[in-house]
PDB file of C-alpha atoms in Angstrom:
ATOM      1  CA  MET J 282      88.939  46.860 121.235  1.00 80.00           C
ATOM      2  CA  PRO J 283      88.221  43.890 119.095  1.00 92.00           C
ATOM      3  CA  VAL J 284      89.909  43.111 115.685  1.00 93.00           C
ATOM      4  CA  ALA J 285      89.718  40.197 113.385  1.00 95.00           C
ATOM      5  CA  ARG J 286      91.017  40.208 110.343  1.00 96.00           C
ATOM      6  CA  LEU J 287      88.642  38.472 107.664  1.00 97.00           C
ATOM      7  CA  ALA J 288      90.434  35.959 105.257  1.00 96.00           C
ATOM      8  CA  ASP J 289      87.946  35.170 102.911  1.00 97.00           C
ATOM      9  CA  ARG J 290      87.151  39.230 102.349  1.00 98.00           C
ATOM     10  CA  ALA J 291      89.042  40.519  99.684  1.00 98.00           C
ATOM     11  CA  THR J 292      88.542  44.223  97.309  1.00 98.00           C
ATOM     12  CA  LEU J 293      88.598  45.298  93.876  1.00 98.00           C
ATOM     13  CA  LEU J 294      89.380  48.889  93.333  1.00 98.00           C
ATOM     14  CA  VAL J 295      87.228  50.768  90.135  1.00 98.00           C
ATOM     15  CA  THR J 296      89.289  54.112  89.728  1.00 98.00           C
ATOM     16  CA  GLY J 297      89.210  56.555  86.941  1.00 97.00           C
ATOM     17  CA  GLU J 298      87.100  59.665  86.321  1.00 96.00           C
ATOM     18  CA  PRO J 299      84.105  58.093  84.988  1.00 97.00           C
ATOM     19  CA  ALA J 300      84.488  55.022  88.290  1.00 97.00           C
ATOM     20  CA  GLU J 301      80.812  57.001  89.405  1.00 97.00           C
ATOM     21  CA  HIS J 302      79.009  57.239  86.785  1.00 96.00           C
ATOM     22  CA  PHE J 303      79.823  53.754  85.342  1.00 97.00           C
ATOM     23  CA  LEU J 304      78.911  52.503  88.631  1.00 98.00           C
ATOM     24  CA  GLN J 305      76.401  54.485  89.475  1.00 97.00           C
ATOM     25  CA  THR J 306      74.763  52.807  86.705  1.00 96.00           C
ATOM     26  CA  LEU J 307      75.271  49.014  88.095  1.00 97.00           C
ATOM     27  CA  VAL J 308      74.928  48.922  90.904  1.00 98.00           C
ATOM     28  CA  THR J 309      71.591  49.345  93.463  1.00 98.00           C
ATOM     29  CA  ALA J 310      73.251  51.813  96.297  1.00 98.00           C
ATOM     30  CA  ASP J 311      73.297  55.913  95.618  1.00 97.00           C
ATOM     31  CA  LEU J 312      76.584  56.687  94.992  1.00 97.00           C
ATOM     32  CA  ASP J 313      76.017  60.463  95.201  1.00 96.00           C
ATOM     33  CA  SER J 314      75.183  59.535  98.190  1.00 96.00           C
ATOM     34  CA  LEU J 315      78.005  58.096  99.903  1.00 97.00           C
ATOM     35  CA  ALA J 316      80.439  59.689 102.041  1.00 96.00           C
ATOM     36  CA  GLU J 317      84.337  59.726 102.733  1.00 95.00           C
ATOM     37  CA  GLY J 318      84.582  57.623 106.240  1.00 95.00           C
ATOM     38  CA  GLU J 319      82.266  55.245 105.464  1.00 97.00           C
ATOM     39  CA  MET J 320      81.397  50.234 103.481  1.00 98.00           C
ATOM     40  CA  ARG J 321      77.923  50.514 102.301  1.00 98.00           C
ATOM     41  CA  PRO J 322      76.148  47.110 101.190  1.00 98.00           C
ATOM     42  CA  SER J 323      75.600  46.952  97.530  1.00 98.00           C
ATOM     43  CA  ALA J 324      74.831  44.420  94.851  1.00 98.00           C
ATOM     44  CA  LEU J 325      75.572  43.945  91.209  1.00 98.00           C
ATOM     45  CA  LEU J 326      71.890  42.335  90.041  1.00 98.00           C
ATOM     46  CA  THR J 327      71.055  39.703  87.605  1.00 97.00           C
ATOM     47  CA  PRO J 328      68.474  41.344  85.189  1.00 96.00           C
ATOM     48  CA  GLN J 329      65.781  39.629  86.467  1.00 96.00           C
ATOM     49  CA  GLY J 330      66.522  41.420  89.661  1.00 97.00           C
ATOM     50  CA  LYS J 331      67.769  38.542  92.443  1.00 97.00           C
ATOM     51  CA  ILE J 332      71.599  39.646  93.647  1.00 98.00           C
ATOM     52  CA  LEU J 333      74.662  38.040  91.879  1.00 98.00           C
ATOM     53  CA  PHE J 334      77.760  39.250  93.947  1.00 98.00           C
ATOM     54  CA  GLU J 335      76.778  41.473  97.021  1.00 98.00           C
ATOM     55  CA  PHE J 336      79.510  44.203  98.745  1.00 98.00           C
ATOM     56  CA  LEU J 337      80.923  46.753 100.543  1.00 98.00           C
ATOM     57  CA  ILE J 338      81.069  49.958  98.426  1.00 98.00           C
ATOM     58  CA  GLY J 339      83.795  52.800  99.267  1.00 98.00           C
ATOM     59  CA  ARG J 340      85.276  55.833  98.036  1.00 98.00           C
ATOM     60  CA  VAL J 341      89.658  55.381  98.277  1.00 97.00           C
ATOM     61  CA  PRO J 342      91.605  58.894  96.131  1.00 97.00           C
ATOM     62  CA  GLY J 343      89.960  58.718  92.442  1.00 97.00           C
ATOM     63  CA  GLY J 344      87.221  56.345  92.879  1.00 98.00           C
ATOM     64  CA  PHE J 345      85.988  53.363  94.602  1.00 98.00           C
ATOM     65  CA  ARG J 346      87.332  50.108  96.979  1.00 98.00           C
ATOM     66  CA  LEU J 347      84.722  47.250  96.736  1.00 98.00           C
ATOM     67  CA  ASP J 348      84.114  44.789  99.521  1.00 98.00           C
ATOM     68  CA  VAL J 349      83.176  41.080  98.163  1.00 98.00           C
ATOM     69  CA  ALA J 350      83.581  37.476  99.372  1.00 97.00           C
ATOM     70  CA  LYS J 351      86.854  36.145  97.752  1.00 97.00           C
ATOM     71  CA  PRO J 352      85.911  33.832  96.261  1.00 96.00           C
ATOM     72  CA  ALA J 353      83.797  35.888  94.036  1.00 96.00           C
ATOM     73  CA  VAL J 354      87.064  38.633  93.455  1.00 97.00           C
ATOM     74  CA  GLU J 355      87.855  36.766  89.826  1.00 97.00           C
ATOM     75  CA  ALA J 356      84.404  36.578  88.380  1.00 97.00           C
ATOM     76  CA  PHE J 357      83.107  39.861  89.564  1.00 98.00           C
ATOM     77  CA  SER J 358      85.602  41.630  88.170  1.00 97.00           C
ATOM     78  CA  LYS J 359      85.208  39.939  84.664  1.00 97.00           C
ATOM     79  CA  ARG J 360      81.811  40.907  85.367  1.00 97.00           C
ATOM     80  CA  LEU J 361      82.932  44.813  85.450  1.00 97.00           C
ATOM     81  CA  ALA J 362      85.275  44.571  82.191  1.00 96.00           C
ATOM     82  CA  LEU J 363      82.051  43.679  81.108  1.00 95.00           C
ATOM     83  CA  TYR J 364      80.050  45.899  81.064  1.00 95.00           C
ATOM     84  CA  ARG J 365      83.116  48.201  81.536  1.00 93.00           C
ATOM     85  CA  LEU J 366      83.490  48.211  77.221  1.00 88.00           C
ATOM     86  CA  ARG J 367      85.553  52.278  76.214  1.00 87.00           C
ATOM     87  CA  THR J 368      84.529  53.448  78.998  1.00 90.00           C
ATOM     88  CA  LYS J 369      87.847  54.084  80.900  1.00 94.00           C
ATOM     89  CA  VAL J 370      87.522  53.093  84.560  1.00 97.00           C
ATOM     90  CA  ALA J 371      90.591  50.631  86.056  1.00 97.00           C
ATOM     91  CA  ILE J 372      89.703  47.222  87.728  1.00 97.00           C
ATOM     92  CA  GLU J 373      92.464  45.842  89.517  1.00 97.00           C
ATOM     93  CA  PRO J 374      92.862  43.672  92.397  1.00 96.00           C
ATOM     94  CA  GLY J 375      93.188  46.044  96.388  1.00 96.00           C
ATOM     95  CA  ASN J 376      95.783  43.603  98.288  1.00 92.00           C
ATOM     96  CA  GLU J 377      95.162  44.597 101.072  1.00 96.00           C
ATOM     97  CA  PRO J 378      93.867  42.577 103.450  1.00 96.00           C
ATOM     98  CA  VAL J 379      90.834  42.807 105.377  1.00 97.00           C
ATOM     99  CA  TYR J 380      89.776  43.848 108.653  1.00 96.00           C
ATOM    100  CA  ALA J 381      86.386  44.556 110.711  1.00 96.00           C
ATOM    101  CA  VAL J 382      86.593  46.436 114.111  1.00 94.00           C
ATOM    102  CA  TRP J 383      83.909  46.313 117.279  1.00 94.00           C
ATOM    103  CA  ASP J 384      82.836  47.748 120.426  1.00 87.00           C
ATOM    104  CA  GLU J 385      84.871  51.005 119.923  1.00 80.00           C
ATOM    105  CA  ASP J 386      85.218  53.560 117.284  1.00 79.00           C
ATOM    106  CA  VAL J 387      88.169  54.387 116.104  1.00 80.00           C
ATOM    107  CA  ALA J 388      91.012  56.476 113.823  1.00 80.00           C
ATOM    108  CA  ALA J 389      91.520  56.132 110.407  1.00 80.00           C
ATOM    109  CA  ALA J 390      88.254  53.821 109.306  1.00 92.00           C
ATOM    110  CA  LEU J 391      85.480  53.230 108.079  1.00 96.00           C
ATOM    111  CA  ARG J 392      81.941  52.609 109.074  1.00 96.00           C
ATOM    112  CA  ASP J 393      80.329  49.008 107.974  1.00 97.00           C
ATOM    113  CA  GLN J 394      76.927  50.857 107.606  1.00 97.00           C
ATOM    114  CA  ARG J 395      75.078  47.573 107.625  1.00 97.00           C
ATOM    115  CA  PHE J 396      75.303  47.978 111.885  1.00 96.00           C
ATOM    116  CA  PRO J 397      73.237  49.856 114.199  1.00 93.00           C
ATOM    117  CA  ASP J 398      76.153  49.206 116.260  1.00 92.00           C
ATOM    118  CA  PRO J 399      79.253  50.681 115.652  1.00 92.00           C
ATOM    119  CA  VAL J 400      80.684  48.113 113.703  1.00 96.00           C
ATOM    120  CA  TRP J 401      83.940  49.301 111.258  1.00 96.00           C
ATOM    121  CA  ARG J 402      86.109  47.995 108.353  1.00 96.00           C
ATOM    122  CA  VAL J 403      90.005  49.135 107.916  1.00 95.00           C
ATOM    123  CA  TYR J 404      92.349  48.068 104.952  1.00 96.00           C
ATOM    124  CA  GLY J 405      96.145  47.413 104.885  1.00 93.00           C
ATOM    125  CA  ALA J 406      97.737  47.536 108.353  1.00 89.00           C
ATOM    126  CA  ALA J 407      96.387  46.419 111.450  1.00 84.00           C
ATOM    127  CA  PRO J 408      95.494  48.975 114.309  1.00 82.00           C
ATOM    128  CA  GLU J 409      97.481  49.537 117.209  1.00 81.00           C
ATOM    129  CA  GLY J 410      96.016  48.701 120.690  1.00 76.00           C
ATOM    130  CA  VAL J 411      93.699  46.067 119.349  1.00 77.00           C
ATOM    131  CA  GLU J 412      92.230  42.370 121.196  1.00 80.00           C
ATOM    132  CA  HIS J 413      92.958  40.117 118.014  1.00 87.00           C
ATOM    133  CA  CYS J 414      89.812  37.666 117.765  1.00 91.00           C
ATOM    134  CA  GLU J 415      89.165  34.703 115.242  1.00 93.00           C
ATOM    135  CA  PRO J 416      86.858  35.425 112.353  1.00 94.00           C
ATOM    136  CA  ALA J 417      84.082  33.448 113.932  1.00 95.00           C
ATOM    137  CA  ASP J 418      84.203  35.636 117.297  1.00 96.00           C
ATOM    138  CA  PHE J 419      82.429  38.209 114.439  1.00 97.00           C
ATOM    139  CA  GLU J 420      80.937  35.407 112.861  1.00 97.00           C
ATOM    140  CA  ARG J 421      79.342  35.509 115.550  1.00 97.00           C
ATOM    141  CA  LEU J 422      78.559  39.318 115.482  1.00 97.00           C
ATOM    142  CA  ARG J 423      77.590  39.645 112.774  1.00 97.00           C
ATOM    143  CA  ILE J 424      75.156  36.622 112.646  1.00 97.00           C
ATOM    144  CA  ARG J 425      72.888  37.389 115.349  1.00 97.00           C
ATOM    145  CA  ALA J 426      72.085  40.989 113.960  1.00 97.00           C
ATOM    146  CA  GLY J 427      71.438  39.960 110.610  1.00 97.00           C
ATOM    147  CA  ILE J 428      73.137  40.901 108.829  1.00 98.00           C
ATOM    148  CA  ALA J 429      73.771  38.311 105.996  1.00 98.00           C
ATOM    149  CA  GLU J 430      76.212  38.497 103.300  1.00 98.00           C
ATOM    150  CA  SER J 431      76.645  36.505  99.047  1.00 96.00           C
ATOM    151  CA  ASP J 432      78.812  33.494  98.965  1.00 95.00           C
ATOM    152  CA  THR J 433      78.589  32.780 102.504  1.00 95.00           C
ATOM    153  CA  ASP J 434      75.045  32.265 104.446  1.00 97.00           C
ATOM    154  CA  TYR J 435      73.161  31.790 100.363  1.00 96.00           C
ATOM    155  CA  ARG J 436      74.240  31.244  96.687  1.00 92.00           C
ATOM    156  CA  GLY J 437      74.452  34.283  93.842  1.00 87.00           C
ATOM    157  CA  SER J 438      71.541  34.695  91.803  1.00 91.00           C
ATOM    158  CA  GLU J 439      69.197  32.933  94.134  1.00 94.00           C
ATOM    159  CA  VAL J 440      67.148  35.933  95.842  1.00 97.00           C
ATOM    160  CA  PHE J 441      66.359  39.298  95.685  1.00 97.00           C
ATOM    161  CA  PRO J 442      67.730  41.992  97.481  1.00 97.00           C
ATOM    162  CA  HIS J 443      64.431  42.551  99.896  1.00 97.00           C
ATOM    163  CA  ASP J 444      65.029  38.650 100.763  1.00 97.00           C
ATOM    164  CA  VAL J 445      68.118  40.061 102.369  1.00 98.00           C
ATOM    165  CA  LEU J 446      66.768  43.146 103.806  1.00 97.00           C
ATOM    166  CA  LEU J 447      69.475  44.925 101.524  1.00 97.00           C
ATOM    167  CA  ASP J 448      65.893  47.584 100.980  1.00 96.00           C
ATOM    168  CA  GLN J 449      66.370  47.748 104.718  1.00 96.00           C
ATOM    169  CA  ASN J 450      69.910  48.764 104.951  1.00 95.00           C
ATOM    170  CA  GLY J 451      70.374  51.660 102.165  1.00 94.00           C
ATOM    171  CA  GLY J 452      71.631  48.765  99.509  1.00 97.00           C
ATOM    172  CA  VAL J 453      69.032  49.778  97.586  1.00 97.00           C
ATOM    173  CA  SER J 454      68.366  52.976  95.962  1.00 96.00           C
ATOM    174  CA  PHE J 455      64.506  53.676  94.852  1.00 94.00           C
ATOM    175  CA  LYS J 456      65.162  57.269  93.901  1.00 93.00           C
ATOM    176  CA  LYS J 457      68.602  57.395  91.838  1.00 91.00           C
ATOM    177  CA  GLY J 458      67.315  56.040  88.666  1.00 86.00           C
ATOM    178  CA  CYS J 459      68.727  52.992  85.869  1.00 93.00           C
ATOM    179  CA  PHE J 460      70.099  49.923  87.433  1.00 96.00           C
ATOM    180  CA  VAL J 461      70.570  46.628  86.517  1.00 97.00           C
ATOM    181  CA  GLY J 462      68.121  44.256  87.807  1.00 95.00           C
ATOM    182  CA  GLN J 463      66.569  47.999  88.763  1.00 95.00           C
ATOM    183  CA  GLU J 464      62.941  47.320  87.237  1.00 96.00           C
ATOM    184  CA  VAL J 465      61.962  43.615  89.178  1.00 95.00           C
ATOM    185  CA  VAL J 466      63.242  45.615  93.068  1.00 96.00           C
ATOM    186  CA  SER J 467      61.599  48.382  92.199  1.00 95.00           C
ATOM    187  CA  ARG J 468      58.177  46.682  91.704  1.00 94.00           C
ATOM    188  CA  MET J 469      58.663  44.840  93.956  1.00 94.00           C
ATOM    189  CA  GLN J 470      58.930  47.328  96.159  1.00 94.00           C
ATOM    190  CA  HIS J 471      56.282  49.087  95.215  1.00 93.00           C
ATOM    191  CA  ARG J 472      53.952  47.073  94.939  1.00 92.00           C
ATOM    192  CA  GLY J 473      54.606  45.365  98.768  1.00 88.00           C
ATOM    193  CA  THR J 474      55.077  42.349  97.309  1.00 86.00           C
ATOM    194  CA  ALA J 475      58.253  40.639  98.942  1.00 90.00           C
ATOM    195  CA  ARG J 476      56.783  38.132 100.904  1.00 92.00           C
ATOM    196  CA  ARG J 477      60.893  35.900 102.231  1.00 96.00           C
ATOM    197  CA  ARG J 478      62.644  38.253 104.426  1.00 97.00           C
ATOM    198  CA  LEU J 479      65.367  37.073 106.713  1.00 98.00           C
ATOM    199  CA  MET J 480      64.209  37.104 110.601  1.00 98.00           C
ATOM    200  CA  LEU J 481      66.850  35.656 113.030  1.00 98.00           C
ATOM    201  CA  VAL J 482      65.838  32.726 115.159  1.00 98.00           C
ATOM    202  CA  GLU J 483      66.995  31.423 118.112  1.00 97.00           C
ATOM    203  CA  ALA J 484      66.609  28.026 119.115  1.00 96.00           C
ATOM    204  CA  ASP J 485      66.523  25.954 122.545  1.00 93.00           C
ATOM    205  CA  GLY J 486      68.886  23.602 121.234  1.00 91.00           C
ATOM    206  CA  HIS J 487      71.624  23.765 117.974  1.00 93.00           C
ATOM    207  CA  LEU J 488      71.158  25.155 115.041  1.00 95.00           C
ATOM    208  CA  THR J 489      71.597  23.736 111.884  1.00 95.00           C
ATOM    209  CA  PRO J 490      72.466  26.072 108.855  1.00 96.00           C
ATOM    210  CA  GLY J 491      70.011  24.350 105.859  1.00 96.00           C
ATOM    211  CA  VAL J 492      67.332  22.470 107.963  1.00 97.00           C
ATOM    212  CA  ASN J 493      64.179  23.944 106.636  1.00 97.00           C
ATOM    213  CA  ILE J 494      61.798  26.188 109.664  1.00 98.00           C
ATOM    214  CA  GLU J 495      58.513  24.100 109.936  1.00 97.00           C
ATOM    215  CA  ALA J 496      54.585  25.591 111.855  1.00 96.00           C
ATOM    216  CA  GLY J 497      52.332  23.160 112.240  1.00 90.00           C
ATOM    217  CA  GLY J 498      53.447  20.962 109.051  1.00 90.00           C
ATOM    218  CA  ARG J 499      54.266  23.128 106.998  1.00 95.00           C
ATOM    219  CA  THR J 500      58.047  24.494 105.570  1.00 97.00           C
ATOM    220  CA  ILE J 501      57.763  28.213 105.518  1.00 98.00           C
ATOM    221  CA  GLY J 502      61.833  28.405 105.470  1.00 98.00           C
ATOM    222  CA  THR J 503      65.082  28.113 105.885  1.00 98.00           C
ATOM    223  CA  VAL J 504      67.878  28.416 108.576  1.00 98.00           C
ATOM    224  CA  LEU J 505      70.833  30.098 106.375  1.00 98.00           C
ATOM    225  CA  SER J 506      73.589  30.128 109.110  1.00 97.00           C
ATOM    226  CA  ALA J 507      73.397  30.033 112.794  1.00 97.00           C
ATOM    227  CA  SER J 508      76.196  30.428 115.714  1.00 96.00           C
ATOM    228  CA  GLY J 509      75.032  28.582 118.303  1.00 95.00           C
ATOM    229  CA  CYS J 510      71.644  28.387 119.299  1.00 97.00           C
ATOM    230  CA  ASP J 511      71.838  31.995 117.725  1.00 97.00           C
ATOM    231  CA  GLY J 512      71.000  31.806 113.330  1.00 98.00           C
ATOM    232  CA  PHE J 513      68.950  33.639 110.301  1.00 98.00           C
ATOM    233  CA  ALA J 514      66.835  32.480 108.075  1.00 98.00           C
ATOM    234  CA  LEU J 515      65.522  32.976 104.811  1.00 98.00           C
ATOM    235  CA  ILE J 516      61.049  33.111 106.345  1.00 98.00           C
ATOM    236  CA  ARG J 517      58.161  33.560 104.154  1.00 97.00           C
ATOM    237  CA  ILE J 518      56.439  36.001 105.801  1.00 96.00           C
ATOM    238  CA  ASP J 519      52.649  35.216 104.802  1.00 95.00           C
ATOM    239  CA  LYS J 520      53.060  31.781 105.749  1.00 95.00           C
ATOM    240  CA  LEU J 521      54.843  32.876 109.490  1.00 96.00           C
ATOM    241  CA  ALA J 522      51.398  35.187 110.380  1.00 95.00           C
ATOM    242  CA  ASP J 523      49.121  32.754 109.669  1.00 94.00           C
ATOM    243  CA  ALA J 524      51.308  30.895 111.845  1.00 95.00           C
ATOM    244  CA  LEU J 525      51.339  33.138 114.311  1.00 93.00           C
ATOM    245  CA  VAL J 526      47.541  33.624 114.684  1.00 94.00           C
ATOM    246  CA  ALA J 527      46.807  29.692 114.823  1.00 94.00           C
ATOM    247  CA  ASP J 528      49.347  29.335 117.185  1.00 95.00           C
ATOM    248  CA  ALA J 529      51.351  26.286 115.174  1.00 95.00           C
ATOM    249  CA  GLU J 530      54.395  25.857 117.302  1.00 96.00           C
ATOM    250  CA  LEU J 531      57.983  26.972 115.101  1.00 97.00           C
ATOM    251  CA  THR J 532      61.233  23.957 114.650  1.00 96.00           C
ATOM    252  CA  ALA J 533      64.279  23.571 112.678  1.00 96.00           C
ATOM    253  CA  ASP J 534      65.015  19.901 112.764  1.00 93.00           C
ATOM    254  CA  GLY J 535      63.354  19.380 115.594  1.00 92.00           C
ATOM    255  CA  VAL J 536      63.818  22.008 117.631  1.00 94.00           C
ATOM    256  CA  SER J 537      62.130  25.195 119.005  1.00 96.00           C
ATOM    257  CA  VAL J 538      62.783  28.177 117.523  1.00 97.00           C
ATOM    258  CA  THR J 539      61.296  31.620 117.950  1.00 97.00           C
ATOM    259  CA  ALA J 540      61.586  34.285 115.325  1.00 97.00           C
ATOM    260  CA  THR J 541      61.580  37.373 115.065  1.00 96.00           C
ATOM    261  CA  VAL J 542      62.554  41.126 112.418  1.00 96.00           C
ATOM    262  CA  PRO J 543      65.756  42.422 112.843  1.00 97.00           C
ATOM    263  CA  PRO J 544      65.850  45.318 115.311  1.00 95.00           C
ATOM    264  CA  TRP J 545      67.114  47.854 113.487  1.00 96.00           C
ATOM    265  CA  ALA J 546      65.173  46.397 110.026  1.00 96.00           C
ATOM    266  CA  GLY J 547      61.154  48.238 109.129  1.00 89.00           C
ATOM    267  CA  PHE J 548      59.423  45.439 107.558  1.00 91.00           C
ATOM    268  CA  ALA J 549      56.420  44.580 109.802  1.00 90.00           C
ATOM    269  CA  LEU J 550      54.299  41.750 109.128  1.00 89.00           C
ATOM    270  CA  PRO J 551      51.799  40.865 106.721  1.00 88.00           C
ATOM    271  CA  GLU J 552      48.057  40.685 107.620  1.00 82.00           C
ATOM    272  CA  PRO J 553      46.445  37.089 107.925  1.00 75.00           C
ATOM    273  CA  VAL J 554      45.078  35.594 105.206  1.00 65.00           C
ATOM    274  CA  ALA J 555      41.749  33.938 106.197  1.00 52.00           C
ATOM    275  CA  ALA J 556      42.092  30.718 105.369  1.00 50.00           C
ATOM    276  CA  GLY J 557      40.701  29.329 101.929  1.00 48.00           C
ATOM    277  CA  THR J 558      41.262  32.186 100.585  1.00 47.00           C
ATOM    278  CA  LYS J 559      44.698  32.410  99.914  1.00 46.00           C
ATOM    279  CA  ALA J 560      46.852  31.398  96.493  1.00 45.00           C
ATOM    280  CA  ASP J 561      50.570  30.675  97.111  1.00 48.00           C
ATOM    281  CA  ALA J 562      51.892  33.302  95.861  1.00 41.00           C
ATOM    282  CA  ALA J 563      55.022  33.045  92.300  1.00 40.00           C
ATOM    283  CA  GLY J 564      56.445  35.120  89.879  1.00 43.00           C
ATOM    284  CA  ASP J 565      58.470  38.089  91.096  1.00 41.00           C
ATOM    285  CA  ALA J 566      57.644  37.084  95.357  1.00 41.00           C
ATOM    286  CA  GLU J 567      58.736  33.747  94.556  1.00 44.00           C
TER     287      GLU J 567
END
């Protein structure tokens, strides 16, 4: 089984008797249903509903482990401390190596719930009897699965959870009640106003992160990350639907591409709108 140490990831431990209630009122995932043995995607949002910090969360004795991009650890810890006030929880760095394992089940590992196929997280000592791989091997797997991460694929405060499919993989609960930014993302969910979506893209040549996806000379999205000819992009799905109906070629930096919904995601492209009747999206759908 392949394993890669993820040097760009780090952990925070949030412990203490009130830890679950404290985090449940802040983050997007529902911790009441969080089972032992799993790491679930989640996020801390701005009051305007955009992702400030995105992470994996799982249970540890006496609290929770938060698996986050290493450059964001200090800022994330400080933000949690601001919300803590007099709540008696400890927020401390985990100081443990982070490993990703895939292709086979692993004893004592934690299932990474973002992936449809078995992918695991291991913290501390590396599992024995495994094939050690480069982090780039895991990045290739992650990109081809359409799993976006903050600080790697997008910057904080720039995207909504719906944009990067946290509403599709259990990263956002629309039933648990209030959390920071809840009103905005719930309105997007119930009104169906999410128009930007992460989609898999495949090119006839090399894909470069940051280049625009164009259809008929009109920009409809941006490539976030890529590995060779495969990648994923943040795309205006209403504009994509219109382009497909018009049989317009999709290109990225002049290279022909195809765009598809990740197989594990449950959203569909909207019905195309007749020419001359559609206004550009505004407000919380931008």
